[in-house]
PDB file of C-alpha atoms and ligand atoms in Angstrom:
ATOM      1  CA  UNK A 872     116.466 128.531  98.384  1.00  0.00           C
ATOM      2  CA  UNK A 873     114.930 125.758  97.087  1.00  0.00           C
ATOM      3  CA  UNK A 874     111.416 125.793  97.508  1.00  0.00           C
ATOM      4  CA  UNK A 875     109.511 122.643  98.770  1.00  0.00           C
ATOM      5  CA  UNK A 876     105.730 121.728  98.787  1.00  0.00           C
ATOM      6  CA  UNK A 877     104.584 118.649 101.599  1.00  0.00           C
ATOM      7  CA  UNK A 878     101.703 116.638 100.387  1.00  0.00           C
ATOM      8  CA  UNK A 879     100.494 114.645 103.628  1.00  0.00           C
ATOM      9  CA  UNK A 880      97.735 112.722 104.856  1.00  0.00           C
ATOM     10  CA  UNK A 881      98.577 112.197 108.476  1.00  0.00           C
ATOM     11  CA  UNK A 882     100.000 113.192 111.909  1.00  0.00           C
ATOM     12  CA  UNK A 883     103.365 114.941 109.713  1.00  0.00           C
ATOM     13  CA  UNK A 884     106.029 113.955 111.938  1.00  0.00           C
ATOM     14  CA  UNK A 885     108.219 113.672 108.649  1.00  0.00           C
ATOM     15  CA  UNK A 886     106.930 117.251 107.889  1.00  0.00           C
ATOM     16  CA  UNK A 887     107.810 118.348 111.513  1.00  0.00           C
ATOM     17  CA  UNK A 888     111.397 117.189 110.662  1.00  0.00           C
ATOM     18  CA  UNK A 889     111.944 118.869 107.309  1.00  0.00           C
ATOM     19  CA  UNK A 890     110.872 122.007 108.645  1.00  0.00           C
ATOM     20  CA  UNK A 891     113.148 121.945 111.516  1.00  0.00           C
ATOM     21  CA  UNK A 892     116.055 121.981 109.223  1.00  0.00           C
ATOM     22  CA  UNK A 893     114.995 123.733 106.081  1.00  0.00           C
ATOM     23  CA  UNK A 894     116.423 126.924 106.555  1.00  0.00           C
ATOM     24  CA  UNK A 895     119.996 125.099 107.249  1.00  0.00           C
ATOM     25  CA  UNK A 896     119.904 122.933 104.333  1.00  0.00           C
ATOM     26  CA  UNK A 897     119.222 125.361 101.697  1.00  0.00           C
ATOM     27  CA  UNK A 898     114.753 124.675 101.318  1.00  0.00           C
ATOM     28  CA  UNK A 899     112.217 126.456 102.657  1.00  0.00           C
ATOM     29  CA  UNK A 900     108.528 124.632 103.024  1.00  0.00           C
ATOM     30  CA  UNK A 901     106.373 127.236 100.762  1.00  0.00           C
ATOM     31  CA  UNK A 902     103.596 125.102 101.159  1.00  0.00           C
ATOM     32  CA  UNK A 903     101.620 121.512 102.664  1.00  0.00           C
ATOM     33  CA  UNK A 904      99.009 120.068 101.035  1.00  0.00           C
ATOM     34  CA  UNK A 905      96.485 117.236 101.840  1.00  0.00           C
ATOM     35  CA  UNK A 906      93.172 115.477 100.707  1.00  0.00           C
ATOM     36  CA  UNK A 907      92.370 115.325 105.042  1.00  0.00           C
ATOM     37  CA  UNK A 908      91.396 118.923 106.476  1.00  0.00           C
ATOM     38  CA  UNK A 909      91.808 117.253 110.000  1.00  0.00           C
ATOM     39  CA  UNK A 910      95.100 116.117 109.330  1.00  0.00           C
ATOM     40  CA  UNK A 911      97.962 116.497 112.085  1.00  0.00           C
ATOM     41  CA  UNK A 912     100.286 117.735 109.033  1.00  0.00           C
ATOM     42  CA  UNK A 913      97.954 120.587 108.007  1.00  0.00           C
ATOM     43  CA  UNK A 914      97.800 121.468 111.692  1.00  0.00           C
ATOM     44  CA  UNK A 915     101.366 121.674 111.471  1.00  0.00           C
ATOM     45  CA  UNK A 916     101.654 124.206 108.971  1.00  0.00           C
ATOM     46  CA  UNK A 917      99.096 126.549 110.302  1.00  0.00           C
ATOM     47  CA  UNK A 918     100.995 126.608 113.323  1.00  0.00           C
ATOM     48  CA  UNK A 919     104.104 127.523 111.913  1.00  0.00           C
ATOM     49  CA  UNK A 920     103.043 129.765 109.519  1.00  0.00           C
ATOM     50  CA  UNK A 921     103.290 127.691 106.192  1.00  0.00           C
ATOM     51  CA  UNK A 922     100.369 127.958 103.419  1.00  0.00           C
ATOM     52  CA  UNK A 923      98.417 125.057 104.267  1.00  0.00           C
ATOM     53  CA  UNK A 924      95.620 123.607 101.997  1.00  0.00           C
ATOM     54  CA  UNK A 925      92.895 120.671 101.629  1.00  0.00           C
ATOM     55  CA  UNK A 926      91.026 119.566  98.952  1.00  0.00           C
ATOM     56  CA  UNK A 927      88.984 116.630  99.334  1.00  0.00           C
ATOM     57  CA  UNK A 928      88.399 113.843  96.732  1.00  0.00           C
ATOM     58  CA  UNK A 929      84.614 113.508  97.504  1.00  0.00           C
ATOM     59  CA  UNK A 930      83.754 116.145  95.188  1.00  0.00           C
ATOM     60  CA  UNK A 931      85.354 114.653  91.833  1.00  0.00           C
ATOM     61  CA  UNK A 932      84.167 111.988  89.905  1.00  0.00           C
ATOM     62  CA  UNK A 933      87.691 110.296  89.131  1.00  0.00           C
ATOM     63  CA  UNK A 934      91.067 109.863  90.566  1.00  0.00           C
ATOM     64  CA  UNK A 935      92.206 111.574  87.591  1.00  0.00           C
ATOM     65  CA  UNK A 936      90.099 114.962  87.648  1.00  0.00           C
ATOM     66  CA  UNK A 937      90.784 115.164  91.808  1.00  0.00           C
ATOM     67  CA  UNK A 938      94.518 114.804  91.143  1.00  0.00           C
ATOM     68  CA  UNK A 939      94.273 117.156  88.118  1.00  0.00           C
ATOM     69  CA  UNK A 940      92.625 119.858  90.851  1.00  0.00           C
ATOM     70  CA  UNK A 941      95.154 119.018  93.683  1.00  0.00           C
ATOM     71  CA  UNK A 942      98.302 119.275  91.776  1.00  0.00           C
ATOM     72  CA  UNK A 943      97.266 122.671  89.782  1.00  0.00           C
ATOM     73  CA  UNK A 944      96.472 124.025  93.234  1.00  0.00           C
ATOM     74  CA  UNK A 945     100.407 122.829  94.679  1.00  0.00           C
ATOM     75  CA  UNK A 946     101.869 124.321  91.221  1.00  0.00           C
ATOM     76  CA  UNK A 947     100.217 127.634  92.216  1.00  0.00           C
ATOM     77  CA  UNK A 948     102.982 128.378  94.913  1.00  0.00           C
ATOM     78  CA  UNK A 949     105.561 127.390  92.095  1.00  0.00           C
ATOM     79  CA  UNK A 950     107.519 124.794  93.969  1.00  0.00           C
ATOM     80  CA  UNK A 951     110.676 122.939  92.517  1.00  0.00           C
ATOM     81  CA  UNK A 952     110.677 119.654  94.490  1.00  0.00           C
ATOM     82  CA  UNK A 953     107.809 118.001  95.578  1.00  0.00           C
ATOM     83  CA  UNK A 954     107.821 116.143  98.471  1.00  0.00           C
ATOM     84  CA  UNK A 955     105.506 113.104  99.686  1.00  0.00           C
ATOM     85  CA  UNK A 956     105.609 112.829 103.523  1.00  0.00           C
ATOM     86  CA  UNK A 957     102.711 110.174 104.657  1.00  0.00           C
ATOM     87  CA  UNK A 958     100.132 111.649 101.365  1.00  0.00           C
ATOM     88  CA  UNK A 959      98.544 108.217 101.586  1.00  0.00           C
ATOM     89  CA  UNK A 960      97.025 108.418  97.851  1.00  0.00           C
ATOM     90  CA  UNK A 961      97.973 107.073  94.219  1.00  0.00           C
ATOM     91  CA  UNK A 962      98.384 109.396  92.266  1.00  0.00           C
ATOM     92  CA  UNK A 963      96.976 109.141  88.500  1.00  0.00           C
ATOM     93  CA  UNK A 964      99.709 108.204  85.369  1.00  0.00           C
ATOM     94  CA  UNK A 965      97.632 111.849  83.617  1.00  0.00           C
ATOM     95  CA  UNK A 966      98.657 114.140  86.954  1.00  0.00           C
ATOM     96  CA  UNK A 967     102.034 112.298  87.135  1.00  0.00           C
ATOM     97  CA  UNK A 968     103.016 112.961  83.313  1.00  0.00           C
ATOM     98  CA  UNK A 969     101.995 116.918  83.430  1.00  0.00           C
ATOM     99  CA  UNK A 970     104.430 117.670  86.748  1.00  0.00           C
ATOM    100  CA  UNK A 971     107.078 120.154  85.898  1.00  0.00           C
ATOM    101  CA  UNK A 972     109.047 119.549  88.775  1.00  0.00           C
ATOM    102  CA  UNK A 973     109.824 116.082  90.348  1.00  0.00           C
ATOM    103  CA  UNK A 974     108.479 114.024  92.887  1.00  0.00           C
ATOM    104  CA  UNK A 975     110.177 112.043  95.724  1.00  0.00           C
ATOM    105  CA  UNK A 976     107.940 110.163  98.518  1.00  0.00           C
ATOM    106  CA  UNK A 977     109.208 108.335 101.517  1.00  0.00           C
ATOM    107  CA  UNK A 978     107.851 104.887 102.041  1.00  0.00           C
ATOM    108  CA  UNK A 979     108.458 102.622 105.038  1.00  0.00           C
ATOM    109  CA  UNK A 980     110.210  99.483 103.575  1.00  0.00           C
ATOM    110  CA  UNK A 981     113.659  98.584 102.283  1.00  0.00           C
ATOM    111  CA  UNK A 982     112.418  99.056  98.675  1.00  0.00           C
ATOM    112  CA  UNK A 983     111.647  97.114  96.224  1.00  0.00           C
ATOM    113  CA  UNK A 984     110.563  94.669  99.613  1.00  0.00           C
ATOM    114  CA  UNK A 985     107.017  95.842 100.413  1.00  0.00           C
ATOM    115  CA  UNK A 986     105.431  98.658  97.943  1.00  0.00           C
ATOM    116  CA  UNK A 987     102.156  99.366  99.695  1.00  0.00           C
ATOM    117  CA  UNK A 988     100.968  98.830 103.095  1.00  0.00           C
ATOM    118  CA  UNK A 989     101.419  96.863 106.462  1.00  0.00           C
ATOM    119  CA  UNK A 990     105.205  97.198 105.607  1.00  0.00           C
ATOM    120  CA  UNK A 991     106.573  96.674 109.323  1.00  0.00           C
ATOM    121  CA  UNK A 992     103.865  93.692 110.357  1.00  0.00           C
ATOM    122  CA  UNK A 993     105.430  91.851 106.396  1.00  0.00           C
ATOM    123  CA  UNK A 994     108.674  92.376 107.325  1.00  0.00           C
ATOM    124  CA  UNK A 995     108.142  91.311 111.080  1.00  0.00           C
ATOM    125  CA  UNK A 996     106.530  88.071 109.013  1.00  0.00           C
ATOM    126  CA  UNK A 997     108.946  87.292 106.553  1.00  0.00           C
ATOM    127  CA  UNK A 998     111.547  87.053 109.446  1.00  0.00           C
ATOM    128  CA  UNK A 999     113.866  89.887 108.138  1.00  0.00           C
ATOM    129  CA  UNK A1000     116.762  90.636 109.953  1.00  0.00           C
ATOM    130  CA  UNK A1001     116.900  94.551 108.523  1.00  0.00           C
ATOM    131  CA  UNK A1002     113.785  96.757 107.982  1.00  0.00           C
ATOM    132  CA  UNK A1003     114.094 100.606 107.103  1.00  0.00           C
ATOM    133  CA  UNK A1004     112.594 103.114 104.976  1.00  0.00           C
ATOM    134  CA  UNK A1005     113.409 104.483 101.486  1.00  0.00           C
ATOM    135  CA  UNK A1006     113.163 107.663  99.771  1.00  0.00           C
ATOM    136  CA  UNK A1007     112.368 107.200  95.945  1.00  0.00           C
ATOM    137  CA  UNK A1008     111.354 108.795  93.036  1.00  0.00           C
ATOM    138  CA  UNK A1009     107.496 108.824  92.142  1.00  0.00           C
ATOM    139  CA  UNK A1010     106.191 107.245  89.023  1.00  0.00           C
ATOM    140  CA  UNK A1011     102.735 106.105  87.962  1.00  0.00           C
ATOM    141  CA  UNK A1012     104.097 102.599  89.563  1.00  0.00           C
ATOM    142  CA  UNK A1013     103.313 102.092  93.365  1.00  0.00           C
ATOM    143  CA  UNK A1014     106.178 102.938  95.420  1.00  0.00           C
ATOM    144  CA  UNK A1015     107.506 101.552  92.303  1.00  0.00           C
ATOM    145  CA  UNK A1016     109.442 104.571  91.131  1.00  0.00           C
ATOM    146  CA  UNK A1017     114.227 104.698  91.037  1.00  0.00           C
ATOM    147  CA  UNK A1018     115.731 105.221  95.040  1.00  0.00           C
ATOM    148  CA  UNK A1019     117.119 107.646  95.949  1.00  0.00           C
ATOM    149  CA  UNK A1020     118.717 106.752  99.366  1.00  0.00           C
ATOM    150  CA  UNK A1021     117.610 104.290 102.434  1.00  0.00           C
ATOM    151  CA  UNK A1022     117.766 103.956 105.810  1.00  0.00           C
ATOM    152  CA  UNK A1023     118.606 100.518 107.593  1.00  0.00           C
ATOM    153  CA  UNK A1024     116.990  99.420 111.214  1.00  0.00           C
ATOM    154  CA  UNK A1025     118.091  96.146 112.694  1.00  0.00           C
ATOM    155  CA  UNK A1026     115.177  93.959 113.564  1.00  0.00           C
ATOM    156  CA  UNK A1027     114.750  92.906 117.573  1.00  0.00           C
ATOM    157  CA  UNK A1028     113.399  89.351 117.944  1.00  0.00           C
ATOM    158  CA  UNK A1029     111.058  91.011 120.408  1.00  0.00           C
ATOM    159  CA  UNK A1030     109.673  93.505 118.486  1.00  0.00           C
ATOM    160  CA  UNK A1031     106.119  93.981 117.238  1.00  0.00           C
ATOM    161  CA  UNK A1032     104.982  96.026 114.203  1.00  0.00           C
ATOM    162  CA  UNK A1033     104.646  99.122 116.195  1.00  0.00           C
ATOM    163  CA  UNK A1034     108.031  99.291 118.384  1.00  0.00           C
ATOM    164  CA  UNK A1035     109.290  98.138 114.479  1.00  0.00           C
ATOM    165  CA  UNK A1036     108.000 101.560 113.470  1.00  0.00           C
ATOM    166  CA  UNK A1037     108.917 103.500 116.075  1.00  0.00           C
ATOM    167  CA  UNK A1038     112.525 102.584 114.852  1.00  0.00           C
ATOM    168  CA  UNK A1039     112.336 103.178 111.446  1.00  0.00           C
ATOM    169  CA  UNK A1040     109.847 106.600 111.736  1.00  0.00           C
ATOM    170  CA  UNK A1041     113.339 107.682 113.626  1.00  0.00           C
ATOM    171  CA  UNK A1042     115.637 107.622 110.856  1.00  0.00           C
ATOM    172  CA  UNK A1043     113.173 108.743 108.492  1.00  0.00           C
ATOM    173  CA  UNK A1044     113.126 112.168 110.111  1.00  0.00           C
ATOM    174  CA  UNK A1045     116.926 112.390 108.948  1.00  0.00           C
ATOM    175  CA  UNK A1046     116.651 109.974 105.844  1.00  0.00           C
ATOM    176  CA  UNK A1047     113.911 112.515 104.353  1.00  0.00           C
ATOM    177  CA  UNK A1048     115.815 116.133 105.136  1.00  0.00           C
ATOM    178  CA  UNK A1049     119.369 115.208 104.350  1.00  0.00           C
ATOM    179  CA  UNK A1050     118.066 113.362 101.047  1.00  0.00           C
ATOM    180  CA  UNK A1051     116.195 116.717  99.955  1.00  0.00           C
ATOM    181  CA  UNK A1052     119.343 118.731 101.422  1.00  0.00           C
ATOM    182  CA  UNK A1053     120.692 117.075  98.115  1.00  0.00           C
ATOM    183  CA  UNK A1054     118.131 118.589  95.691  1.00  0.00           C
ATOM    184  CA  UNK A1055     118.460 121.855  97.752  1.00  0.00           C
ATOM    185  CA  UNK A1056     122.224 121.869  97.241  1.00  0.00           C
ATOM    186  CA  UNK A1057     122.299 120.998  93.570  1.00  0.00           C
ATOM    187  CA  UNK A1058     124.021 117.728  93.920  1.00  0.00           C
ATOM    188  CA  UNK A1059     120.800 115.528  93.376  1.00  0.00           C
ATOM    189  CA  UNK A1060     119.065 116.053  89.768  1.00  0.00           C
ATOM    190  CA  UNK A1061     117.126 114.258  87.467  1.00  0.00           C
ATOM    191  CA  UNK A1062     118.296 113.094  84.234  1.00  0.00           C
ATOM    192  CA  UNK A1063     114.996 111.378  81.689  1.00  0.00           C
ATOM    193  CA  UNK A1064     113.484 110.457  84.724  1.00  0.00           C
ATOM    194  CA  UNK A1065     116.884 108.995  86.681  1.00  0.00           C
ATOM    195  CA  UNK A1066     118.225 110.453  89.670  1.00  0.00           C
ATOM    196  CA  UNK A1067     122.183 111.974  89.343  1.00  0.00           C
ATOM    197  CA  UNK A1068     124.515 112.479  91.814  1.00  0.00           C
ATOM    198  CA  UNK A1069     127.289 115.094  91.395  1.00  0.00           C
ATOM    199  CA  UNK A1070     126.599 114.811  87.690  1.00  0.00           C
ATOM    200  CA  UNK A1071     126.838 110.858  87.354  1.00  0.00           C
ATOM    201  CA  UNK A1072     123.952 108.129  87.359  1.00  0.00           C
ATOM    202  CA  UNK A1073     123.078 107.212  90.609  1.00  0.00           C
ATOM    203  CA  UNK A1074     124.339 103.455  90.410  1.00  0.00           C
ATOM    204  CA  UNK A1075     122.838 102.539  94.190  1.00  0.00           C
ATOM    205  CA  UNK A1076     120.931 104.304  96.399  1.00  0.00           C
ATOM    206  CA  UNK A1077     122.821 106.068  98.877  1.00  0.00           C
ATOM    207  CA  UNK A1078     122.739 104.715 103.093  1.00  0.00           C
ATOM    208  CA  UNK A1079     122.409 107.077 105.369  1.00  0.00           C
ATOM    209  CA  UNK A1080     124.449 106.620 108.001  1.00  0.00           C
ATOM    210  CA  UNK A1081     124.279 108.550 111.539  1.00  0.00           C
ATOM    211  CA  UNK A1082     122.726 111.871 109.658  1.00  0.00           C
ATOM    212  CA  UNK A1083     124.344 111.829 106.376  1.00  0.00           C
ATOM    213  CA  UNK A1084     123.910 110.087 103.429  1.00  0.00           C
ATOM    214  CA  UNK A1085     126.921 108.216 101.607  1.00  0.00           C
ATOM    215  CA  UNK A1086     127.290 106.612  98.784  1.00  0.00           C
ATOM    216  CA  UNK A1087     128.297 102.751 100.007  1.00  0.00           C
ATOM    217  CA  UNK A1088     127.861 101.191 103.747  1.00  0.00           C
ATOM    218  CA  UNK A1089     125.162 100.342 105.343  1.00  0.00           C
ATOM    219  CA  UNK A1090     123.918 102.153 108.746  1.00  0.00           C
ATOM    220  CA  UNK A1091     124.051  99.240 110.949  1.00  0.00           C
TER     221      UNK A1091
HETATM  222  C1  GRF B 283     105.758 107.389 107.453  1.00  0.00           C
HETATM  223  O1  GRF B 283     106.030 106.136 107.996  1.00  0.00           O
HETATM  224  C2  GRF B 283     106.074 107.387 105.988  1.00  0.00           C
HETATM  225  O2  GRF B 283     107.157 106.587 105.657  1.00  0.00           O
HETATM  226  C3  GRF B 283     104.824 106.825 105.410  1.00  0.00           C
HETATM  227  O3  GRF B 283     103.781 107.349 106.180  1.00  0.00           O
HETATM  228  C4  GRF B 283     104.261 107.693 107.473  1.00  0.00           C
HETATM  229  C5  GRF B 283     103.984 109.145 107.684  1.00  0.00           C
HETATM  230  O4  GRF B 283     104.218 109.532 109.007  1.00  0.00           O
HETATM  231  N1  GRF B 283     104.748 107.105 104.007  1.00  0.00           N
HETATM  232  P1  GRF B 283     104.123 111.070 109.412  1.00  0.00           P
HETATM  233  O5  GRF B 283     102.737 111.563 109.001  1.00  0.00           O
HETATM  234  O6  GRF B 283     105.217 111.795 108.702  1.00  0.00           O
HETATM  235  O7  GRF B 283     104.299 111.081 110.901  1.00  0.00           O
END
């Protein structure tokens, strides 16, 4: 069983959705972490029994020595895959270059389009015909870091930057499980920092499509 810790800042609907199919997939959630005590996510986890912890940045004098704190704290339940899930920090280049394990975090934009915020209300702007979210590796480079795998949302001419959301937040409660399902099942590994697939470089990043991820096709 691969074991998972869930760094989140917010309401953890993405958390919700890995832990409804962890068992099934091969992970188990061993742990959810976040710098917001009041967070839905932490609430979460209490209620279903999973180690949940806070630890707020107030009390440090540096990104650097808060992350140093936070991510000797998640190492303590000796995970092998972290996962970001809505953990709305950076994350210092120092805390990202002593991780023994990797990192993947699930951002709301058909990377590279839009690293950071607002993602939806830019796309809505730029006049995109497909929006989506993307799972990727982290590195010390915003939302910056290889992909993994993507999901694809058409765009409505009437929609707004919320019912925009609501469509991609779907698919990224089965984007986010089936792409660690892949780390779980020993198909996804890294490689100096690259992702592999079944023991080759990942060329593209995989498309999920319905609730599986393949390797070419777009979900459309
Ligand atoms: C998701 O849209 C995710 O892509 C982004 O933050 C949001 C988290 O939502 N990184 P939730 O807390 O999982 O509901």
């Amino acid at each position: 069983m691969l074991r998972v810790a869930v760094l989140a800042s917010g309401r953890g609907s993405n958390l919700a959705a890995l832990q409804a199919c962890d068992d099934d997939a091969g992970f188990g959630i061993v742990g959810v972490f976040s710098d917001k005590p009041d967070s839905g996510a932490l609430q979460h986890a209490r209620d279903a029994g999973i180690h949940a912890q806070a630890l707020v940045p107030g009390g440090y004098p540096n990104r650097e020595s808060f992350d140093l704190a936070f991510f000797a704290d998640v190492m303590q339940i000796q995970p092998d895959l972290i996962v970001c899930a809505g953990y709305m920090r950076i994350i210092s280049a120092v805390a990202l270059a002593r991780l023994p394990v990797p990192m993947i975090n699930i951002h709301p934009s058909l990377l590279p389009l839009y690293p950071g915020l607002h993602t939806h209300a830019r796309a809505l702007e730029a006049g995109d015909a497909e929006h989506g979210a993307s799972v990727h590796l982290v590195t010390a480079e915003l939302d910056g870091g290889p992909v993994i795998a993507q999901a694809r949302v058409p765009v409505h001419a009437d929609d707004d930057p919320t019912t925009l959301a609501a469509r991609v937040l779907e698919r990224e409660h089965h984007l986010l499980p089936a792409s660690v399902a892949l780390f779980a099942r020993g198909r996804l590994k890294l490689h100096q920092g690259q992702p592999w697939l079944d023991g080759e470089p990942l060329a593209a990043p995989l498309q999920l499509r319905g609730k599986v991820l393949v390797q070419d096709g777009p979900d459309k």
